Short mmCIF file of N, CA and C in Angstrom, two decimals:
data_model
loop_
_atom_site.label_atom_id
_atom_site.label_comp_id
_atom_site.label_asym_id
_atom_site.label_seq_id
_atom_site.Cartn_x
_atom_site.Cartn_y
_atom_site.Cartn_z
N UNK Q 1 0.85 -1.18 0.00
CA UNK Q 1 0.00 0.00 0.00
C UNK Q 1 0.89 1.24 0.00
N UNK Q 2 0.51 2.11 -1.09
CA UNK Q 2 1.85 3.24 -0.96
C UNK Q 2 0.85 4.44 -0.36
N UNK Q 3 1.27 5.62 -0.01
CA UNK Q 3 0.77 6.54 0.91
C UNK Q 3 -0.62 7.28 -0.24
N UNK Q 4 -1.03 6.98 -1.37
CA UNK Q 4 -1.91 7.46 -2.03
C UNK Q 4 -2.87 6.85 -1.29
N UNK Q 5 -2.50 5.46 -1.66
CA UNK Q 5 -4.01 4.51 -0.77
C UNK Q 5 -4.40 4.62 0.57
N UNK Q 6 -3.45 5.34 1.77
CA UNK Q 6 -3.55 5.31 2.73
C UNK Q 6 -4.33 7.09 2.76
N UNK Q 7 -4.01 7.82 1.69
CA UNK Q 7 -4.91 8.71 1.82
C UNK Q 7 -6.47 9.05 1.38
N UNK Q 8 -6.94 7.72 0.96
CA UNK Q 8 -8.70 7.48 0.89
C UNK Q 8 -8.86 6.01 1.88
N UNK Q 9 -8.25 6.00 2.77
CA UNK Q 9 -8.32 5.09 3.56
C UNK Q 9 -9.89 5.75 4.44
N UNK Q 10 -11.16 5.21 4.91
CA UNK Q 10 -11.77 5.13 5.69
C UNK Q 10 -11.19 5.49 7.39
N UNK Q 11 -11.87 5.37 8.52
CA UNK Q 11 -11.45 5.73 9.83
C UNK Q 11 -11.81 3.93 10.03
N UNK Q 12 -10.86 3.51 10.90
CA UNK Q 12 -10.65 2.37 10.96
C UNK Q 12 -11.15 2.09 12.46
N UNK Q 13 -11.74 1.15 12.61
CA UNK Q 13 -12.20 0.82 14.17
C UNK Q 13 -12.11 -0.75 14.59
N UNK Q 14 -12.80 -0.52 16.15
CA UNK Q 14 -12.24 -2.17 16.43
C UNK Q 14 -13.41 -2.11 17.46
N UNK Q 15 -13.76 -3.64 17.68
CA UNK Q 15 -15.00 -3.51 18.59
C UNK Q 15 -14.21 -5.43 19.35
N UNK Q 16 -14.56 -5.36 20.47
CA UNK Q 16 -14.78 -7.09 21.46
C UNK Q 16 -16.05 -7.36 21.54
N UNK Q 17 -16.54 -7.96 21.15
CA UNK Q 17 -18.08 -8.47 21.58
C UNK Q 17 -17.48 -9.84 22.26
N UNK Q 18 -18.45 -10.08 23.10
CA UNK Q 18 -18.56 -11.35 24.22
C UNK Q 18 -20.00 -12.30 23.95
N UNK Q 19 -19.49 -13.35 23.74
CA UNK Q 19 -20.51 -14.14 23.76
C UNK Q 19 -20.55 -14.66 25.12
N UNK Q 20 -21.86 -15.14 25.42
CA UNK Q 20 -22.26 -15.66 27.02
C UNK Q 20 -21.61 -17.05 27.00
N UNK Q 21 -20.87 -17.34 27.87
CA UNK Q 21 -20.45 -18.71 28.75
C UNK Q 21 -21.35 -20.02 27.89
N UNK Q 22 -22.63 -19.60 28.77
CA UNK Q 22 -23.76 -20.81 28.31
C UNK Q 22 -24.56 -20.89 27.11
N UNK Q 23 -23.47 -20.52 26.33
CA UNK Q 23 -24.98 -20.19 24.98
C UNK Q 23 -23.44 -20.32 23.65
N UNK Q 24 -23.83 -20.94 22.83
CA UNK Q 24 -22.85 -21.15 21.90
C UNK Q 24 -23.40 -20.16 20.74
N UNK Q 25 -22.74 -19.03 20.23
CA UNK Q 25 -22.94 -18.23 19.25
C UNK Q 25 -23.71 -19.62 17.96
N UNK Q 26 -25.07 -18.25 17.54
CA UNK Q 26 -25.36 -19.05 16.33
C UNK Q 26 -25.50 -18.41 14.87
N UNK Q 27 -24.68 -17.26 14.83
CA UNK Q 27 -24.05 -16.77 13.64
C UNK Q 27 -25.19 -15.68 13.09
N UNK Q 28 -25.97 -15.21 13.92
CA UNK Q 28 -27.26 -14.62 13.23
C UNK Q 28 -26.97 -13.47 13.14
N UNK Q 29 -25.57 -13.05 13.52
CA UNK Q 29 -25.21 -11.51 12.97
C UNK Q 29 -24.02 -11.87 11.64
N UNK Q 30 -23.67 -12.55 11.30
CA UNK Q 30 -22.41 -12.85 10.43
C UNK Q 30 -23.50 -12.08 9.01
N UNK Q 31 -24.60 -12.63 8.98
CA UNK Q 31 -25.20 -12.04 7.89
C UNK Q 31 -25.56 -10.70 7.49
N UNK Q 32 -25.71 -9.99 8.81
CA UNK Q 32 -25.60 -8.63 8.68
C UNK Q 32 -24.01 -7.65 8.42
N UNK Q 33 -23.25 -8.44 8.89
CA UNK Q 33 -22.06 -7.74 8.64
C UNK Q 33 -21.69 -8.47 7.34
N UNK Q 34 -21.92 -9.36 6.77
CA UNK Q 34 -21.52 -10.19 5.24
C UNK Q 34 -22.11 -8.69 4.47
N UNK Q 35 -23.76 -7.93 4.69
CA UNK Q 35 -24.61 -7.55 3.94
C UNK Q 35 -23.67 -5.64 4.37
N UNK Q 36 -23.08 -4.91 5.42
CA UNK Q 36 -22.73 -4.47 5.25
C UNK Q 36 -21.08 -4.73 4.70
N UNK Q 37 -20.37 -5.31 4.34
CA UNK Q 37 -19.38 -5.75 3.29
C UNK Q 37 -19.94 -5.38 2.00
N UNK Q 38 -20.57 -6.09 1.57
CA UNK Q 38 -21.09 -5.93 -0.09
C UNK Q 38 -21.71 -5.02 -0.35
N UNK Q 39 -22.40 -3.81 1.05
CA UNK Q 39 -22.73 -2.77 0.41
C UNK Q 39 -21.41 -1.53 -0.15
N UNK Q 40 -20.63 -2.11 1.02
CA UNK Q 40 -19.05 -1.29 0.97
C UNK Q 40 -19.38 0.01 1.85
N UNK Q 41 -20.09 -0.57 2.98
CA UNK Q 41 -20.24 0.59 4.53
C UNK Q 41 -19.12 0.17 4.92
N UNK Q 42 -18.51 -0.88 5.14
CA UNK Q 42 -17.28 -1.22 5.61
C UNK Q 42 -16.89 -2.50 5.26
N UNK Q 43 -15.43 -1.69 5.26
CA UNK Q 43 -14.23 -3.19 5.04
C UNK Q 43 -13.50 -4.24 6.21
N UNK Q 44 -13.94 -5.48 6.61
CA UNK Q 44 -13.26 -6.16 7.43
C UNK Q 44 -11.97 -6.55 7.09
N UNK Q 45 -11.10 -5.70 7.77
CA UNK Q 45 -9.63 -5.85 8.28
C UNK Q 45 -9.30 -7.10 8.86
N UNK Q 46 -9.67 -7.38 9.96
CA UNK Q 46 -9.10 -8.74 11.15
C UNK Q 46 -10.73 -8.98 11.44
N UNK Q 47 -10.75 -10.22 11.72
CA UNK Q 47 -11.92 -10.71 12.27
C UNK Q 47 -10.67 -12.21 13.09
N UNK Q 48 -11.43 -11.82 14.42
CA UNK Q 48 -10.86 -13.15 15.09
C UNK Q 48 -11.30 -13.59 16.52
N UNK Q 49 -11.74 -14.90 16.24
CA UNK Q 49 -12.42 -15.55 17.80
C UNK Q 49 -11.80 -16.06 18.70
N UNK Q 50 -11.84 -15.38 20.00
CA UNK Q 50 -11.20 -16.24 20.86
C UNK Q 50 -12.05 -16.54 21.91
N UNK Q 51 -11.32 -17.79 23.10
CA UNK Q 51 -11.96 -18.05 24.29
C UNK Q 51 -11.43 -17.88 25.47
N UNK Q 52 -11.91 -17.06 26.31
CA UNK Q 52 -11.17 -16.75 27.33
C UNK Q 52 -11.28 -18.25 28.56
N UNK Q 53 -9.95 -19.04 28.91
CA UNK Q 53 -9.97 -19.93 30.12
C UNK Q 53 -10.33 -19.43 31.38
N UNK Q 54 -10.56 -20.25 32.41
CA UNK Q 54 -10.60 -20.25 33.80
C UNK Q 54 -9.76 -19.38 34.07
N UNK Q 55 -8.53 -19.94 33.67
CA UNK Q 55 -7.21 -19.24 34.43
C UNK Q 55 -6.64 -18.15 33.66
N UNK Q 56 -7.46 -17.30 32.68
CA UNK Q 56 -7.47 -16.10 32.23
C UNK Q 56 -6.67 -15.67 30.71
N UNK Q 57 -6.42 -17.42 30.64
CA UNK Q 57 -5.70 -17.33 29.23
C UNK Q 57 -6.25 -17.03 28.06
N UNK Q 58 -6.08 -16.68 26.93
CA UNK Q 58 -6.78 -16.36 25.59
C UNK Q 58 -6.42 -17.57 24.56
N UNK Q 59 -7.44 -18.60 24.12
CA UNK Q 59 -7.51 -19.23 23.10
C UNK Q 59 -7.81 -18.92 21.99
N UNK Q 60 -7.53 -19.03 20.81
CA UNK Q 60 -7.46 -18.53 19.25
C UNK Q 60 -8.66 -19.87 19.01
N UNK Q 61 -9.61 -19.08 18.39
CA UNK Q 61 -10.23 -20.31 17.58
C UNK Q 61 -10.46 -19.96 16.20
N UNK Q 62 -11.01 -21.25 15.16
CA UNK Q 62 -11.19 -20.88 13.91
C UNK Q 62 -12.34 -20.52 13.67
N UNK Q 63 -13.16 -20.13 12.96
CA UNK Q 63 -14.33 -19.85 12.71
C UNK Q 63 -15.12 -21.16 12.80
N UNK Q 64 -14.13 -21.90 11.53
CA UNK Q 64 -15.11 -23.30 11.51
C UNK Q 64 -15.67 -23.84 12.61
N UNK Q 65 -15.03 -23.41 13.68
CA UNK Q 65 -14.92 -24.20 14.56
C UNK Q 65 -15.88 -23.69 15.86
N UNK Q 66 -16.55 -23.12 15.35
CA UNK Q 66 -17.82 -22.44 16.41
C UNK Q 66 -18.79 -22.71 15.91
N UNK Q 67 -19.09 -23.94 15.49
CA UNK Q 67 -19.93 -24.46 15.25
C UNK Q 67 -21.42 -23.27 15.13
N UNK Q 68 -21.25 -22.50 14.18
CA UNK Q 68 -22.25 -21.62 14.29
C UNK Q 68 -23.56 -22.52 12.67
N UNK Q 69 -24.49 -22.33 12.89
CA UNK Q 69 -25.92 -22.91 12.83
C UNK Q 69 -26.26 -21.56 11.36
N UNK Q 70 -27.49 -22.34 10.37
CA UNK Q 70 -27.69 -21.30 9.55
C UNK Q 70 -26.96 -20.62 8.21
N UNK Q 71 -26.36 -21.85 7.87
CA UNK Q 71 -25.78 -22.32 6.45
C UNK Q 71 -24.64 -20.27 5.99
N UNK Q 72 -24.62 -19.53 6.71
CA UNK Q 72 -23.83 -18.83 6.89
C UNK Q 72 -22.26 -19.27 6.53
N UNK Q 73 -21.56 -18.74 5.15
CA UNK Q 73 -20.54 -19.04 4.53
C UNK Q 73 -19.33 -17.92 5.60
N UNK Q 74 -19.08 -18.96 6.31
CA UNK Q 74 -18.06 -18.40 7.47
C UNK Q 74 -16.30 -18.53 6.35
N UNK Q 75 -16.44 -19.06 4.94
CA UNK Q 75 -15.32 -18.58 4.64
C UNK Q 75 -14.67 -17.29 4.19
N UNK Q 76 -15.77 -16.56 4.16
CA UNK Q 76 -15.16 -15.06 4.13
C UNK Q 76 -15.07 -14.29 4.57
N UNK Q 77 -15.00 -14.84 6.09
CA UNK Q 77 -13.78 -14.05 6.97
C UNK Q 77 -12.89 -14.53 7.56
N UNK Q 78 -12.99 -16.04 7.39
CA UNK Q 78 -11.70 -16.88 7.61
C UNK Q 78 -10.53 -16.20 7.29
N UNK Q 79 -10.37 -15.56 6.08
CA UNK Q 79 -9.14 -14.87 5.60
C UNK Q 79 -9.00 -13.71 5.87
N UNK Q 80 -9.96 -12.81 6.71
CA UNK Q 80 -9.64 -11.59 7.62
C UNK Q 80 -9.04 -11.38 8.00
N UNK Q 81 -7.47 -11.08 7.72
CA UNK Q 81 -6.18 -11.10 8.81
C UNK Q 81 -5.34 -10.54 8.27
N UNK Q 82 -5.02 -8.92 8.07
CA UNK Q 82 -4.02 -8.36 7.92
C UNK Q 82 -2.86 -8.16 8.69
N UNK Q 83 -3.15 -8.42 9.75
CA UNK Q 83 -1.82 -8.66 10.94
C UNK Q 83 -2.06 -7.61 12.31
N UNK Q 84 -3.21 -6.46 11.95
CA UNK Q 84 -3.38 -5.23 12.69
C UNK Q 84 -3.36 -5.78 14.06
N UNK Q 85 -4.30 -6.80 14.19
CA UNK Q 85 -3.95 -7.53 15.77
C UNK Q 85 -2.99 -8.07 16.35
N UNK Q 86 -2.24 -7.24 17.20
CA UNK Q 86 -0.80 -7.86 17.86
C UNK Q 86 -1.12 -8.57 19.05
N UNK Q 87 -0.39 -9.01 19.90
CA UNK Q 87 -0.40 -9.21 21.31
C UNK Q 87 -0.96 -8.72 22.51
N UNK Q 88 -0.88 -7.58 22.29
CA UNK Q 88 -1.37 -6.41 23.33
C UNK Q 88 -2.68 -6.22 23.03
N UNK Q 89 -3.17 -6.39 21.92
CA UNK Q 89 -4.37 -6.09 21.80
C UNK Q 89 -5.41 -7.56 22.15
N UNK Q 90 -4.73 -8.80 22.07
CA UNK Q 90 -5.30 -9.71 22.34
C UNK Q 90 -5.17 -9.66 24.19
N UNK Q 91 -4.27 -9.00 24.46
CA UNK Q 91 -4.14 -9.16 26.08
C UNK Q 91 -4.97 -8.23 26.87
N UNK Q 92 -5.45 -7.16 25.49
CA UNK Q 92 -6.02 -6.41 26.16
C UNK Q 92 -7.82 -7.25 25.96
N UNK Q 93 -8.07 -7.65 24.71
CA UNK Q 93 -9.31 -8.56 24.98
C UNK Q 93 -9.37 -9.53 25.89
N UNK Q 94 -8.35 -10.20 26.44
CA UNK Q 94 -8.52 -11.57 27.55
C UNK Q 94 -9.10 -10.40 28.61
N UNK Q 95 -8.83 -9.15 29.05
CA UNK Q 95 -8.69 -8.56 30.11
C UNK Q 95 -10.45 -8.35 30.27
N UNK Q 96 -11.07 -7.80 29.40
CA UNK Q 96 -12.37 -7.21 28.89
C UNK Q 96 -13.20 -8.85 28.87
N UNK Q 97 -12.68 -9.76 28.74
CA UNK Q 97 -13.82 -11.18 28.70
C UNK Q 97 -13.91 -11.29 30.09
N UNK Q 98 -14.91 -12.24 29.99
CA UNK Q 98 -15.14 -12.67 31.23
C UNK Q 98 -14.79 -14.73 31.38
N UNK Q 99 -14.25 -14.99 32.18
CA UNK Q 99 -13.87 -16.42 32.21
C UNK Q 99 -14.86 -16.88 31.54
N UNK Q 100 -14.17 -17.90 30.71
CA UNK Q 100 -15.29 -19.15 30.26
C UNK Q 100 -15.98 -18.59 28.76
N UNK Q 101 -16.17 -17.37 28.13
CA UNK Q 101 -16.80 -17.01 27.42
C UNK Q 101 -16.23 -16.89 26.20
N UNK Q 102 -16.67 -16.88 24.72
CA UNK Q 102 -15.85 -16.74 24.08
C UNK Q 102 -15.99 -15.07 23.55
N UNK Q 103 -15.25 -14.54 22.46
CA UNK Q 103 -15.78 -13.53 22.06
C UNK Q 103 -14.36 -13.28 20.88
N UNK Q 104 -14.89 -12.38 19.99
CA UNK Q 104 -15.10 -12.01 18.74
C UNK Q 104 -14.62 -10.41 18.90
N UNK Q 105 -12.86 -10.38 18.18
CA UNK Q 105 -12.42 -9.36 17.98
C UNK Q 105 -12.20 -8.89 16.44
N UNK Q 106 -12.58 -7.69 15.64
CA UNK Q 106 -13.25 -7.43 14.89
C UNK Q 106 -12.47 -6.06 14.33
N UNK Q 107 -11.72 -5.48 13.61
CA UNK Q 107 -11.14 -4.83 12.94
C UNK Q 107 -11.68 -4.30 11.74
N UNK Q 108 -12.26 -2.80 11.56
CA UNK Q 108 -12.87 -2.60 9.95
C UNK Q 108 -12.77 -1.30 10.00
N UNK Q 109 -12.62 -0.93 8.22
CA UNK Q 109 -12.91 0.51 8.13
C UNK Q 109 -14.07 0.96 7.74
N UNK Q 110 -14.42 2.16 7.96
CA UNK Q 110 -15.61 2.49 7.79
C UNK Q 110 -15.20 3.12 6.43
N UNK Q 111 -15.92 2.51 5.36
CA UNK Q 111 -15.61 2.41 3.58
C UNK Q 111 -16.51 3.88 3.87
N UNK Q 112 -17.45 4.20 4.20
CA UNK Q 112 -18.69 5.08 4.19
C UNK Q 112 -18.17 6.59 4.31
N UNK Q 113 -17.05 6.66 5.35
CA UNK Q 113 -16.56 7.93 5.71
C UNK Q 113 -15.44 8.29 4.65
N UNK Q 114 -14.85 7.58 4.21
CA UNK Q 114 -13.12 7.30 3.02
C UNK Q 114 -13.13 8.75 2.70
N UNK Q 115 -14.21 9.24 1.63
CA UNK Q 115 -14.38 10.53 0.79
C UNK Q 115 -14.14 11.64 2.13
N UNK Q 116 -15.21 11.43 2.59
CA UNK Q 116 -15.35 12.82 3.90
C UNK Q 116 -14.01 12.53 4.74
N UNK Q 117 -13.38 11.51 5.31
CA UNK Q 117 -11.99 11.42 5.78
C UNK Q 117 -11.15 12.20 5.09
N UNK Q 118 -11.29 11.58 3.59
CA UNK Q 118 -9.98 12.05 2.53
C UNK Q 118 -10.11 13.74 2.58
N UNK Q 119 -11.41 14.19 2.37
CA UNK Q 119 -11.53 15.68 1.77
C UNK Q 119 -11.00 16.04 2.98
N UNK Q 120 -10.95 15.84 4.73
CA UNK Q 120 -10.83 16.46 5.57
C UNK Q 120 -8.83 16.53 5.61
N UNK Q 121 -8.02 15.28 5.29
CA UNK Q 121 -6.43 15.10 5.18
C UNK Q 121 -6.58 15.90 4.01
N UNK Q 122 -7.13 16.22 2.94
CA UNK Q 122 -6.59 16.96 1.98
C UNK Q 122 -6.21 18.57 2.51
N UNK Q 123 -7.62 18.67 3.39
CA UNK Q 123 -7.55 20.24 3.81
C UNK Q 123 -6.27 20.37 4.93
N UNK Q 124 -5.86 19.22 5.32
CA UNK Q 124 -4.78 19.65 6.76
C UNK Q 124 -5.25 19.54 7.83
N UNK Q 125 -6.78 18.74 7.93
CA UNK Q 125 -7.22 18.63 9.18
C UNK Q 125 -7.13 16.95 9.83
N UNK Q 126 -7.12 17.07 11.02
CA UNK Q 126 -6.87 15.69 11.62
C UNK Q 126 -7.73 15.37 12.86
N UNK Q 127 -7.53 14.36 13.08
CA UNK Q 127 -8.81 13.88 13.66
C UNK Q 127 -7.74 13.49 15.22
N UNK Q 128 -8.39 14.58 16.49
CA UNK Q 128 -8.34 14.85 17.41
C UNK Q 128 -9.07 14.20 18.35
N UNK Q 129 -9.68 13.33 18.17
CA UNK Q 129 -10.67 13.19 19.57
C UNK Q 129 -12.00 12.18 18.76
N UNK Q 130 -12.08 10.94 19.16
CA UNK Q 130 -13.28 10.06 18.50
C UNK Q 130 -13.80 9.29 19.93
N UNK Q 131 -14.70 8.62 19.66
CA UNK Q 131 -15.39 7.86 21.08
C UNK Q 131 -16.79 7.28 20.29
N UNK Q 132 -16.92 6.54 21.25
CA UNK Q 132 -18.62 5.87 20.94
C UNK Q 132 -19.26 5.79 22.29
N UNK Q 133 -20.57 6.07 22.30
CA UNK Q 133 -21.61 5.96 23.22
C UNK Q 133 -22.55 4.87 23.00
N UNK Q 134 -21.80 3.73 24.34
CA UNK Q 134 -23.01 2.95 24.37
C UNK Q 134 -24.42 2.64 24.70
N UNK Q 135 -25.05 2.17 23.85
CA UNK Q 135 -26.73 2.29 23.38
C UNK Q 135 -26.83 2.05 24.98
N UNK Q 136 -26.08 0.99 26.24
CA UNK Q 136 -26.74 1.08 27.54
C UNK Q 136 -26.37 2.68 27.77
N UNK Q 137 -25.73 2.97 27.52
CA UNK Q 137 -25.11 4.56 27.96
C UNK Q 137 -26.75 5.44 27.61
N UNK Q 138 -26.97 5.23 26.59
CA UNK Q 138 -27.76 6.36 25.93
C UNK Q 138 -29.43 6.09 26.59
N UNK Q 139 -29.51 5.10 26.97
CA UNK Q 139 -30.74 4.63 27.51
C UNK Q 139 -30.61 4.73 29.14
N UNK Q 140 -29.40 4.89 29.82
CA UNK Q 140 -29.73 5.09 30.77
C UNK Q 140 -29.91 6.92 31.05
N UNK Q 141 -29.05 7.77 30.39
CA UNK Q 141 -29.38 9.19 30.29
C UNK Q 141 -30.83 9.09 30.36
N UNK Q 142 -31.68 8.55 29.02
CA UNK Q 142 -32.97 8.60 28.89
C UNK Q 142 -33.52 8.46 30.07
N UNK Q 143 -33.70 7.68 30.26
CA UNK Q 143 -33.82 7.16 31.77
C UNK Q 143 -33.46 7.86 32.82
N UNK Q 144 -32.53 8.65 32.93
CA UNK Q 144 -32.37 9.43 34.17
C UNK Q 144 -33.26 10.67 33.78
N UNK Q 145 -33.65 11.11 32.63
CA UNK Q 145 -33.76 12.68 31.84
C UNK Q 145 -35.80 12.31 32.23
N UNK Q 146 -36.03 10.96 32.11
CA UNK Q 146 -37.53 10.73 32.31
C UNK Q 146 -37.81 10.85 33.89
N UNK Q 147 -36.90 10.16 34.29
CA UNK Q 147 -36.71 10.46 36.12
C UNK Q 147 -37.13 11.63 36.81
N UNK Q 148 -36.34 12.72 35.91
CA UNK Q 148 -36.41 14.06 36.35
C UNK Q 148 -37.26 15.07 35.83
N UNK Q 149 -38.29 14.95 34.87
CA UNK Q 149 -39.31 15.37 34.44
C UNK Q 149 -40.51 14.77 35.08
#
């Protein structure tokens, strides 16, 4: 990739989702993120499952191998793996699981923003400050804001 391509590059993000202990993932979101792929809202970078042990270790699993349900063609993200996930970032997911559970670390750019990213590096501007608010976040405000009315 030479520095042209890195300048319509999208804003790149990363999410841990946790699956529950007692409940074996059954793939009923793979289809929604397959369907944002092919619209080209975003590009999956790394996709990778692991299981957190008792004793706090991080297991690598394959896709195949989560036995997920719902004829869902798990080979195209088998090959999700540009390398962006190092060590630290897996040490930092064992930290965020909870024993026993598995969960699903997830690397993509947002294809959607690329243009509005690019026009903003063309002008000399840079991106200072990003965050996300979680939907429990936003519902409990609600919730406090109904409290007090």
């Amino acid at each position: 990739m030479n520095d042209t391509d890195f300048d319509e590059l999208g804003p790149i993000d990363y999410l841990v989702v946790e699956f529950p202990a007692d409940r074996r993932p059954d793939g009923s979101a793979l289809p929604l993120l397959v369907d944002l792929v092919e619209r080209r809202i975003i590009r999956v970078l790394d996709l990778i499952f692991v299981r957190k042990e008792a004793d706090g270790s991080l297991v690598g699993m394959a896709i195949e191998d989560l036995g997920l349900e719902g004829g869902v063609d798990v080979t195209l993200f088998a090959e999700a793996a540009t390398g962006l996930i190092d060590r630290t970032d897996l040490e930092d997911a064992a930290a965020v699981l909870a024993p026993g559970c598995s969960g699903a670390i997830l690397v993509y750019e947002n294809c959607w923003a690329a243009p509005f990213a690019s026009a903003l590096r063309r002008e000399g501007a840079q991106l200072v400050a990003s965050g996300r608010i979680p939907v429990q976040g936003i519902l409990a405000a609600l919730d406090a804001l109904d409290a007090t009315n």
